[in-house]
Short mmCIF file of C-alpha atoms in Angstrom, two decimals:
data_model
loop_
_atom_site.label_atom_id
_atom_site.label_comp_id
_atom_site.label_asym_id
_atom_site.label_seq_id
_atom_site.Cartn_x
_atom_site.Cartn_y
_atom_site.Cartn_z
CA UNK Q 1 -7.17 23.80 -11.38
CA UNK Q 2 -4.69 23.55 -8.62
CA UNK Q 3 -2.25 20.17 -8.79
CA UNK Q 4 1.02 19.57 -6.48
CA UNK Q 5 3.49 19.55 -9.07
CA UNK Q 6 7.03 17.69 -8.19
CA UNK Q 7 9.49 20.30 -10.08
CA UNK Q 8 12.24 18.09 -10.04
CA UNK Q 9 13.94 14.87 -9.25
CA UNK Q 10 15.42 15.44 -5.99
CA UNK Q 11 14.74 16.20 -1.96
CA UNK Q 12 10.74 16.35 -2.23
CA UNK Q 13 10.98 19.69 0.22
CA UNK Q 14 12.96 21.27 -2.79
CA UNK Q 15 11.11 19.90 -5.30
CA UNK Q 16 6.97 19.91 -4.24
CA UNK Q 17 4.75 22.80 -4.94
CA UNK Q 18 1.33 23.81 -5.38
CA UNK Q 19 0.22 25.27 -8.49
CA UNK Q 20 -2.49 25.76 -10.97
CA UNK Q 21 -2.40 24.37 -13.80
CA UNK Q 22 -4.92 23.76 -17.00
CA UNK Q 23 -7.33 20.85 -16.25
CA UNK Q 24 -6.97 17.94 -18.15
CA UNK Q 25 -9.37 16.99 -20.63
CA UNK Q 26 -10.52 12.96 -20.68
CA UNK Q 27 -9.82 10.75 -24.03
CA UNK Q 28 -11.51 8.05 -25.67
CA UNK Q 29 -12.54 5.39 -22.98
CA UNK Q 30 -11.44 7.97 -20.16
CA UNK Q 31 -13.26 9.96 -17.97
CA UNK Q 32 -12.52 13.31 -15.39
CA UNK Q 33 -13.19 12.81 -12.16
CA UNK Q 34 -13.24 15.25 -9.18
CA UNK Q 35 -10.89 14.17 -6.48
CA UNK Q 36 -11.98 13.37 -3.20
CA UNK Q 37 -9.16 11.89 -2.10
CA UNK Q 38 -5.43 10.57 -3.30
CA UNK Q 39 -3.23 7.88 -1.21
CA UNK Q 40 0.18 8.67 -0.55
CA UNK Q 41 2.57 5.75 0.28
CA UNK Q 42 6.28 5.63 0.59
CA UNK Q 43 7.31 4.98 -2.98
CA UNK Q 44 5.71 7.78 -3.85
CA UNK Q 45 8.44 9.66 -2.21
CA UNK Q 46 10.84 7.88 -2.92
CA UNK Q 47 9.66 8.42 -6.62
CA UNK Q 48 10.01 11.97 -5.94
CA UNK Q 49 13.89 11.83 -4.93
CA UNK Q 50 14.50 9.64 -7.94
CA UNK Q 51 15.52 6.24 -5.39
CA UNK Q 52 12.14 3.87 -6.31
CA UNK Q 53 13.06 1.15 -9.05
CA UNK Q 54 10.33 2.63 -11.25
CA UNK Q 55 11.18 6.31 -12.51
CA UNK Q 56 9.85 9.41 -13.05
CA UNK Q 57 10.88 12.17 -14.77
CA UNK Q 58 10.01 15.91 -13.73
CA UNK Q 59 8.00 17.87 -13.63
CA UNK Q 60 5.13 15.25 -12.93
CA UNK Q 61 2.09 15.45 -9.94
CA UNK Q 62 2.14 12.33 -7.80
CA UNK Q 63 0.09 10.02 -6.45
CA UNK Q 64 -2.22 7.21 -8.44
CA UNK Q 65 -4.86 5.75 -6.07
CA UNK Q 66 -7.58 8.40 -6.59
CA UNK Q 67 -11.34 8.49 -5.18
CA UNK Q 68 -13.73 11.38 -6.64
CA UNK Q 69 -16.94 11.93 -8.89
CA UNK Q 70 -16.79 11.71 -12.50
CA UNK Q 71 -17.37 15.70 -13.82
CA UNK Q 72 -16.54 14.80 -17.49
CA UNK Q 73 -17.17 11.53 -19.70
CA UNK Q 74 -14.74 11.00 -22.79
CA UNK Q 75 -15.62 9.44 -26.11
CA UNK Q 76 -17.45 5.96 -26.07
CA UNK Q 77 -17.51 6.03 -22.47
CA UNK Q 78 -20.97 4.25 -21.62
CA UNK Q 79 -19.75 2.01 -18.37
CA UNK Q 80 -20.23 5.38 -16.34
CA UNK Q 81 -22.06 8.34 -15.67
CA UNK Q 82 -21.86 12.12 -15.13
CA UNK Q 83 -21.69 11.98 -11.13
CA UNK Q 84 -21.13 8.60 -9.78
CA UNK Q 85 -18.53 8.48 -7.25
CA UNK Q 86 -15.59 6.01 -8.22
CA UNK Q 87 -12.41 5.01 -7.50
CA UNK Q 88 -8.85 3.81 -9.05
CA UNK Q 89 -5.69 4.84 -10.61
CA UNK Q 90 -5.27 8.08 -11.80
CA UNK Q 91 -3.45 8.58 -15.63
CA UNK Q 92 -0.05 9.93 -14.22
CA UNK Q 93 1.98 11.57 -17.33
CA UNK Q 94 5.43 12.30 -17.08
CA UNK Q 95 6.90 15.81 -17.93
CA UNK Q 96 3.34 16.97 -17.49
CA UNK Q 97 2.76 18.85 -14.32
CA UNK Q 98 -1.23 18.38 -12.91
CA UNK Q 99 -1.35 14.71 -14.75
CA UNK Q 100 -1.66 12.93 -11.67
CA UNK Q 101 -3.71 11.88 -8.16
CA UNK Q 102 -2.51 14.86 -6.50
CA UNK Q 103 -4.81 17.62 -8.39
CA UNK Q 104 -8.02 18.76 -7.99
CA UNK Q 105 -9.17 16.78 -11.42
CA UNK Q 106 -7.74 13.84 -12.83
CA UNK Q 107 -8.01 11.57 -15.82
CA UNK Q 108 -9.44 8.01 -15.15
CA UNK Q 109 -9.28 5.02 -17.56
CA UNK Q 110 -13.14 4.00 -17.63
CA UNK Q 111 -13.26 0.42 -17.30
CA UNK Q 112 -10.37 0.17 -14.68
CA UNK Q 113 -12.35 1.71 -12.00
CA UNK Q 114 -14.73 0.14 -9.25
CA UNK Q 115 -17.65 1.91 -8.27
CA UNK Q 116 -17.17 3.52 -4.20
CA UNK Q 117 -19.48 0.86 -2.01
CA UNK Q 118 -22.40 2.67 -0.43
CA UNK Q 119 -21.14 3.89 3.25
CA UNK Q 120 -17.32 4.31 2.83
CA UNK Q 121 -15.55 7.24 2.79
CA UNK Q 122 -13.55 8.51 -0.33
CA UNK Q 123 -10.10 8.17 1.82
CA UNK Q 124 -11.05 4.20 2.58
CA UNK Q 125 -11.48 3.86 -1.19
CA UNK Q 126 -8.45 5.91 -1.87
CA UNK Q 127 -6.33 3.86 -0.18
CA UNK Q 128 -7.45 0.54 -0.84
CA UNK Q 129 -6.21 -0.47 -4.40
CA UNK Q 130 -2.35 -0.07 -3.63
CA UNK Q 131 -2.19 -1.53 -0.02
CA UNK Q 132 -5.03 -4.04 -0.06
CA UNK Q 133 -3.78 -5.25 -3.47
CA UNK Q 134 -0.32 -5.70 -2.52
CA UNK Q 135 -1.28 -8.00 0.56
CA UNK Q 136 -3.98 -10.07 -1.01
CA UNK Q 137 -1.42 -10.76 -3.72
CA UNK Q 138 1.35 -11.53 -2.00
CA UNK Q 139 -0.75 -13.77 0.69
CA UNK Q 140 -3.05 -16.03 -1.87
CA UNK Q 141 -0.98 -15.75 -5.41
CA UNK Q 142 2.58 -15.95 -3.90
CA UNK Q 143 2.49 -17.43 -0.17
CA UNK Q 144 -0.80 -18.79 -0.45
CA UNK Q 145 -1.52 -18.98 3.09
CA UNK Q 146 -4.19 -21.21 4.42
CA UNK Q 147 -6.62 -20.73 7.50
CA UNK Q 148 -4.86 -21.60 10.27
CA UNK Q 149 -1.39 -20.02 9.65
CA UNK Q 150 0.46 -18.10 11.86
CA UNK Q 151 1.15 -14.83 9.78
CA UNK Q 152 4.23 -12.33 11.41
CA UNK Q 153 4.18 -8.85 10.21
CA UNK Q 154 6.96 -6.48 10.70
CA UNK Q 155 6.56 -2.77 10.32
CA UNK Q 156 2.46 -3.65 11.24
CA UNK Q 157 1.63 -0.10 12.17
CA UNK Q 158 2.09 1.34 8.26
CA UNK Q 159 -0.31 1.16 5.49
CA UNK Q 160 1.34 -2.07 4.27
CA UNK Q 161 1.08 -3.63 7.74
CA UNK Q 162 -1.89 -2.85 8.59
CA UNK Q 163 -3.66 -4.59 5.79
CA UNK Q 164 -1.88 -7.81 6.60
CA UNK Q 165 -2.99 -8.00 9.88
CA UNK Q 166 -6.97 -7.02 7.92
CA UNK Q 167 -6.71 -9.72 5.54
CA UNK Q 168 -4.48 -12.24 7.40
CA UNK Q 169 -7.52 -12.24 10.00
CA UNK Q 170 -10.19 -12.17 7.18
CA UNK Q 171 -8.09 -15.20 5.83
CA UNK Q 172 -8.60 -17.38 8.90
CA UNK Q 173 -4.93 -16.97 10.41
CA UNK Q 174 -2.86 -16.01 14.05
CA UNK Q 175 -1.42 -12.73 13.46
CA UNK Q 176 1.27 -11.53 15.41
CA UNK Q 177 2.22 -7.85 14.75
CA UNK Q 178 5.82 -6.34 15.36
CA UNK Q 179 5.92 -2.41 15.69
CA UNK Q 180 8.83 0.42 17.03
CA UNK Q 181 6.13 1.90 19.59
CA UNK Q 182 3.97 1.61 22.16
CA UNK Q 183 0.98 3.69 19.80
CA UNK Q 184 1.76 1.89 17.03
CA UNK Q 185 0.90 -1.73 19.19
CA UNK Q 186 -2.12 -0.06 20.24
CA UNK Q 187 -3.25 0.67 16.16
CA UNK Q 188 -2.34 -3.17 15.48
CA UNK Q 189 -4.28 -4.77 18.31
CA UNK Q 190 -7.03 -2.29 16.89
CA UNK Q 191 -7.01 -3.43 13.64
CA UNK Q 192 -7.24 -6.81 14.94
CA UNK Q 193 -3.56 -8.19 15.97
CA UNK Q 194 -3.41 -11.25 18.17
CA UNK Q 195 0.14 -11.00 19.00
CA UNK Q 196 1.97 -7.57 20.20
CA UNK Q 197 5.84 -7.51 19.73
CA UNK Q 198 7.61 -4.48 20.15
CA UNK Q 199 10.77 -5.19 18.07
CA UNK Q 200 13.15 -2.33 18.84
CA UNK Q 201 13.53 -4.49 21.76
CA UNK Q 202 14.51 -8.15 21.21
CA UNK Q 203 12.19 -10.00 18.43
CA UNK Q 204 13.97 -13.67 19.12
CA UNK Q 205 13.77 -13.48 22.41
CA UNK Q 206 9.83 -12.19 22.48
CA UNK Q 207 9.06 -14.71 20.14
CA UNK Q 208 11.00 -17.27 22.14
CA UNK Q 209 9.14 -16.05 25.72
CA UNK Q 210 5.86 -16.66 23.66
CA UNK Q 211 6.70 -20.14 22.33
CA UNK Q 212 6.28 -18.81 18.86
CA UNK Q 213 10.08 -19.42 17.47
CA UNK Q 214 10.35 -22.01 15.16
CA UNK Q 215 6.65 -22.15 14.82
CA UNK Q 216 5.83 -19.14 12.26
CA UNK Q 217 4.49 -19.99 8.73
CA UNK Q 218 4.90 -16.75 6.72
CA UNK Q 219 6.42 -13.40 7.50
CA UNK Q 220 5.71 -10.23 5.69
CA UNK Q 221 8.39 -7.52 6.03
CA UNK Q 222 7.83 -4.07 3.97
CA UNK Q 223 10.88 -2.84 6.45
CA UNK Q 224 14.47 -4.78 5.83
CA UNK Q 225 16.87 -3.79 8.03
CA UNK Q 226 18.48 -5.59 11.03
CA UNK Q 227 15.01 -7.67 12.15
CA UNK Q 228 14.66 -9.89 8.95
CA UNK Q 229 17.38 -11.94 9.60
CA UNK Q 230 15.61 -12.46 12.90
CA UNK Q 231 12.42 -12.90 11.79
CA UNK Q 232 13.31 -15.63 9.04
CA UNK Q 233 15.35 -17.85 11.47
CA UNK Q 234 11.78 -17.98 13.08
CA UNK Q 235 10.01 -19.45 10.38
CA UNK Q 236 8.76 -23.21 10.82
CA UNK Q 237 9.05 -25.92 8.22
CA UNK Q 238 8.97 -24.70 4.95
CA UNK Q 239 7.86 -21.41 5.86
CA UNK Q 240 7.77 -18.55 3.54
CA UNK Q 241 9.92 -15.16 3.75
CA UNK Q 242 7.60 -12.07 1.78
CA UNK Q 243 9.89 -9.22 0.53
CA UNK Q 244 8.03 -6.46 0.00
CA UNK Q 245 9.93 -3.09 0.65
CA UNK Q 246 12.89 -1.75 2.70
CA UNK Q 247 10.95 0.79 4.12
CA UNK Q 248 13.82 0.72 7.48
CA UNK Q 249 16.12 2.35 5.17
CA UNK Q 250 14.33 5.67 4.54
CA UNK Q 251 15.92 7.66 2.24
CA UNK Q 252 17.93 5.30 1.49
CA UNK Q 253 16.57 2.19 1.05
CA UNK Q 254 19.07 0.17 -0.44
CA UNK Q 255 20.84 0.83 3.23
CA UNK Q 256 18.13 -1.74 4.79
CA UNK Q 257 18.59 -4.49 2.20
CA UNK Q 258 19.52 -7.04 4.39
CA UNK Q 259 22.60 -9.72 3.80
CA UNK Q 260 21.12 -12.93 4.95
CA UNK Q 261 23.34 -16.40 4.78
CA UNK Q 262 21.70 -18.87 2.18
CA UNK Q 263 21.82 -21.81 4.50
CA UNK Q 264 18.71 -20.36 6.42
CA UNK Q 265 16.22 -21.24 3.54
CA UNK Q 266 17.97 -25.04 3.07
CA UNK Q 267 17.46 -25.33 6.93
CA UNK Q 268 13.73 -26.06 7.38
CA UNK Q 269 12.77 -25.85 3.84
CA UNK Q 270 12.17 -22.03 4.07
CA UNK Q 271 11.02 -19.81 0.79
CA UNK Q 272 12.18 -16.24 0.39
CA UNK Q 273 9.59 -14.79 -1.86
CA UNK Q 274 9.32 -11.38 -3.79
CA UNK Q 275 6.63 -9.18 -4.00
CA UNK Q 276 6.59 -6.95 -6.88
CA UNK Q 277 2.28 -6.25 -7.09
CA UNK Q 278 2.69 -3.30 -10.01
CA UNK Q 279 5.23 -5.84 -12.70
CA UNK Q 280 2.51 -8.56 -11.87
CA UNK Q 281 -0.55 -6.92 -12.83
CA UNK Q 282 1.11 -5.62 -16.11
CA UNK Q 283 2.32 -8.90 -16.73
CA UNK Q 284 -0.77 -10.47 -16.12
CA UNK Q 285 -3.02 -7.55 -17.49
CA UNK Q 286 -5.03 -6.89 -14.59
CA UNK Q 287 -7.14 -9.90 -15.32
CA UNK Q 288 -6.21 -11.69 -11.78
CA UNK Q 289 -6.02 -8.15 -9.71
CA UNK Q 290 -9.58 -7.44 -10.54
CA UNK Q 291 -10.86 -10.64 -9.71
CA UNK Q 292 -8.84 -9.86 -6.21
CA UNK Q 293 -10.40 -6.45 -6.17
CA UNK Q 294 -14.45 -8.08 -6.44
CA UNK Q 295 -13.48 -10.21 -3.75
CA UNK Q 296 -12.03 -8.29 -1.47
CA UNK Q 297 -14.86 -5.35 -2.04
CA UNK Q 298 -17.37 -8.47 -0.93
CA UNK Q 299 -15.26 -8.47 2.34
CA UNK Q 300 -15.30 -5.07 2.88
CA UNK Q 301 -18.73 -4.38 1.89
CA UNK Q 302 -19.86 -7.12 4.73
CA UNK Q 303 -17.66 -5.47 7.15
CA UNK Q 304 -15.19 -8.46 6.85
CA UNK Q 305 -12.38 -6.13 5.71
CA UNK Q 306 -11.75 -2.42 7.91
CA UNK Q 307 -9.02 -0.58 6.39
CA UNK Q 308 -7.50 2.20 8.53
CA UNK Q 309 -6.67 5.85 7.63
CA UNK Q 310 -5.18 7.83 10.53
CA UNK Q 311 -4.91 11.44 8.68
CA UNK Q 312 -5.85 13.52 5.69
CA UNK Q 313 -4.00 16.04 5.02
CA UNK Q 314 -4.10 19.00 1.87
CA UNK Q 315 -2.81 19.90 -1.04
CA UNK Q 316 -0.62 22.56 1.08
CA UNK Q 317 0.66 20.35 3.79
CA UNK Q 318 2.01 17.67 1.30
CA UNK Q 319 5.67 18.19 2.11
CA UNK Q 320 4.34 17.50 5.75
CA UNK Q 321 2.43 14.01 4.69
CA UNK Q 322 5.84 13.07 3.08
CA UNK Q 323 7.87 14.03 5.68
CA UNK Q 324 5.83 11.95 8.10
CA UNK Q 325 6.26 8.78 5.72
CA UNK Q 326 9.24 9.36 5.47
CA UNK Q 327 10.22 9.29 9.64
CA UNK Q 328 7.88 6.49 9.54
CA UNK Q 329 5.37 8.38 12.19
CA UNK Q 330 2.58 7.58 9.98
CA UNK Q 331 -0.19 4.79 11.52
CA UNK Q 332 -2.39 2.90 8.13
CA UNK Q 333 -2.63 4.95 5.44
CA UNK Q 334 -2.65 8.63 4.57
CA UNK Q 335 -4.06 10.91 1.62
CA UNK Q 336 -3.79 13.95 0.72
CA UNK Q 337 -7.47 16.14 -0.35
CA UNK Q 338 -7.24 18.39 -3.40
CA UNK Q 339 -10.76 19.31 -2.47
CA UNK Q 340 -11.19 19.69 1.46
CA UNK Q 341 -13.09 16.34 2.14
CA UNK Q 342 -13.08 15.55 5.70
CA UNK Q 343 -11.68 12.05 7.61
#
């Protein structure tokens, strides 16, 4: 089979090839799947060049959210069957090049995977698990918002982003959306945005023109950087602060780890908050993610939930996907198709 291969632990355009490789064969309580589609997201790249807290070693082939047809049931599989159409994390294998999302096959752990709802594409499934995931956690289990709440989103226009403003409206809440660009507005107020702020201009004093300083209840920042200071001196009483990601820093991301003066979280009662979705569902063993995953396939299945994925790209343009993630030009979500299927 064909699999992008990462050769080694460095600049991905050095480092990311397509070759063919032998197919992997499913064990006990696995199963092969055909792949549709694979999500790509920032820390996969930054996985590549060997600056993401979790580590890989090389050669490996990227990617883990995965949507395809089973081809090939393991031993004492019986949950599934030879061509249903599923979706999950792919078995990624260190030192093993074509163990991964980002090949033509991949190996699927049988009773981790959800079943693709009738009508949506393999790409909407393919990037569902890691963005969708990450937000519902961080917005019921850590900030627990309630209906009502005014949510602010920096960095709205990326994958991360764009499910908060999806769920933060599915949730009952005011979401106001802070983006770089003028397109990138546009993509928020389409995914269903109440508030535009374009914050390579002046965040405080937007938020101050809309009457909004002082009065925000929970801001999620995947970015870092400069604005977070700004956007946590605009949190209300006892607001809460969501770290998830320093995505301002590029490919360097420890550059946009902001220094912000204590005082600012006595003052109003605020909560800075981590996010860290992948050490929570090992620690908890998946048991609350799934019930987060029936849930939120409920919402989407009723329409309730519209994830967004602006481009698909192939095996072959892969240094382009990352190289678009990485100058944070990429709108939603992106995959990359091992097999040609369409957006």
């Amino acid at each position: 089979m064909r699999a992008l291969v990462c050769g080694s632990i460095g600049p991905f355009t050095d480092a990311l090839r397509v070759k063919k490789v032998a197919d992997p064969e499913p064990g006990p309580d696995e199963v092969l799947i055909k792949v549709e589609s694979c999500g790509i997201a920032f820390p996969d790249v930054l996985m590549m060049e060997g600056k993401h807290i979790s580590k890989k070693t090389a050669p490996y082939t990227p990617g883990s959210d995965v949507c395809g047809t089973v081809v090939q049931l393991g031993e004492d599989v019986t949950s599934l069957k030879l061509g249903q159409r599923v979706f999950g994390n792919a078995i990624s294998v260190t030192d093993t090049a074509g163990e991964g999302g980002c090949a033509e096959l991949c190996r699927v752990i049988a009773d981790q995977v959800y079943p693709v709802p009738s009508g949506v594409s393999p790409h909407v499934c393919a990037g569902f698990e890691f963005n969708y995931g990450t937000t519902w956690h961080a917005f019921v289990d850590i900030a627990r918002v309630q209906p009502g709440e005014t949510i602010l989103v920096l960095g709205a226009s990326g994958g991360i982003g764009m499910s908060a403003i999806d769920i933060g409206k599915s949730l009952g809440c005011t979401v106001i959306a802070c983006c770089s660009t003028e397109d990138k507005l546009k993509a928020a107020r389409k995914q269903g945005a109440d508030v535009l702020i374009n914050y390579s201009e002046d965040l405080k004093g937007e938020l101050k023109a809309q009457k909004l300083y002082g009065r925000i209840d929970v801001v999620y920042d995947p970015v870092g950087g400069s604005v977070s200071e700004v956007a946590l001196r605009a949190l209300g009483w006892r607001g809460r602060f969501l770290v998830c990601g320093f995505a301002a820093g590029g490919a360097n991301p420890k550059a946009a780890i902001p220094s912000v003066p204590l005082n600012l979280a006595l003052l109003n009662e605020r909560a800075i908050l981590g996010v860290f979705w992948g050490a929570w569902r090992a620690r908890d063993r998946d048991v609350g993610h799934r019930k987060h995953m029936q849930k939120m396939l409920e919402l989407l299945q009723k329409g309730e939930l519209n994830p967004t994925i602006s481009q698909v790209y192939t095996l072959e343009q892969a240094i382009d996907a990352c190289a678009d993630l990485m100058g944070r030009r990429v709108i939603a979500k992106v995959c990359i198709s091992p097999t040609g299927a369409r957006l």
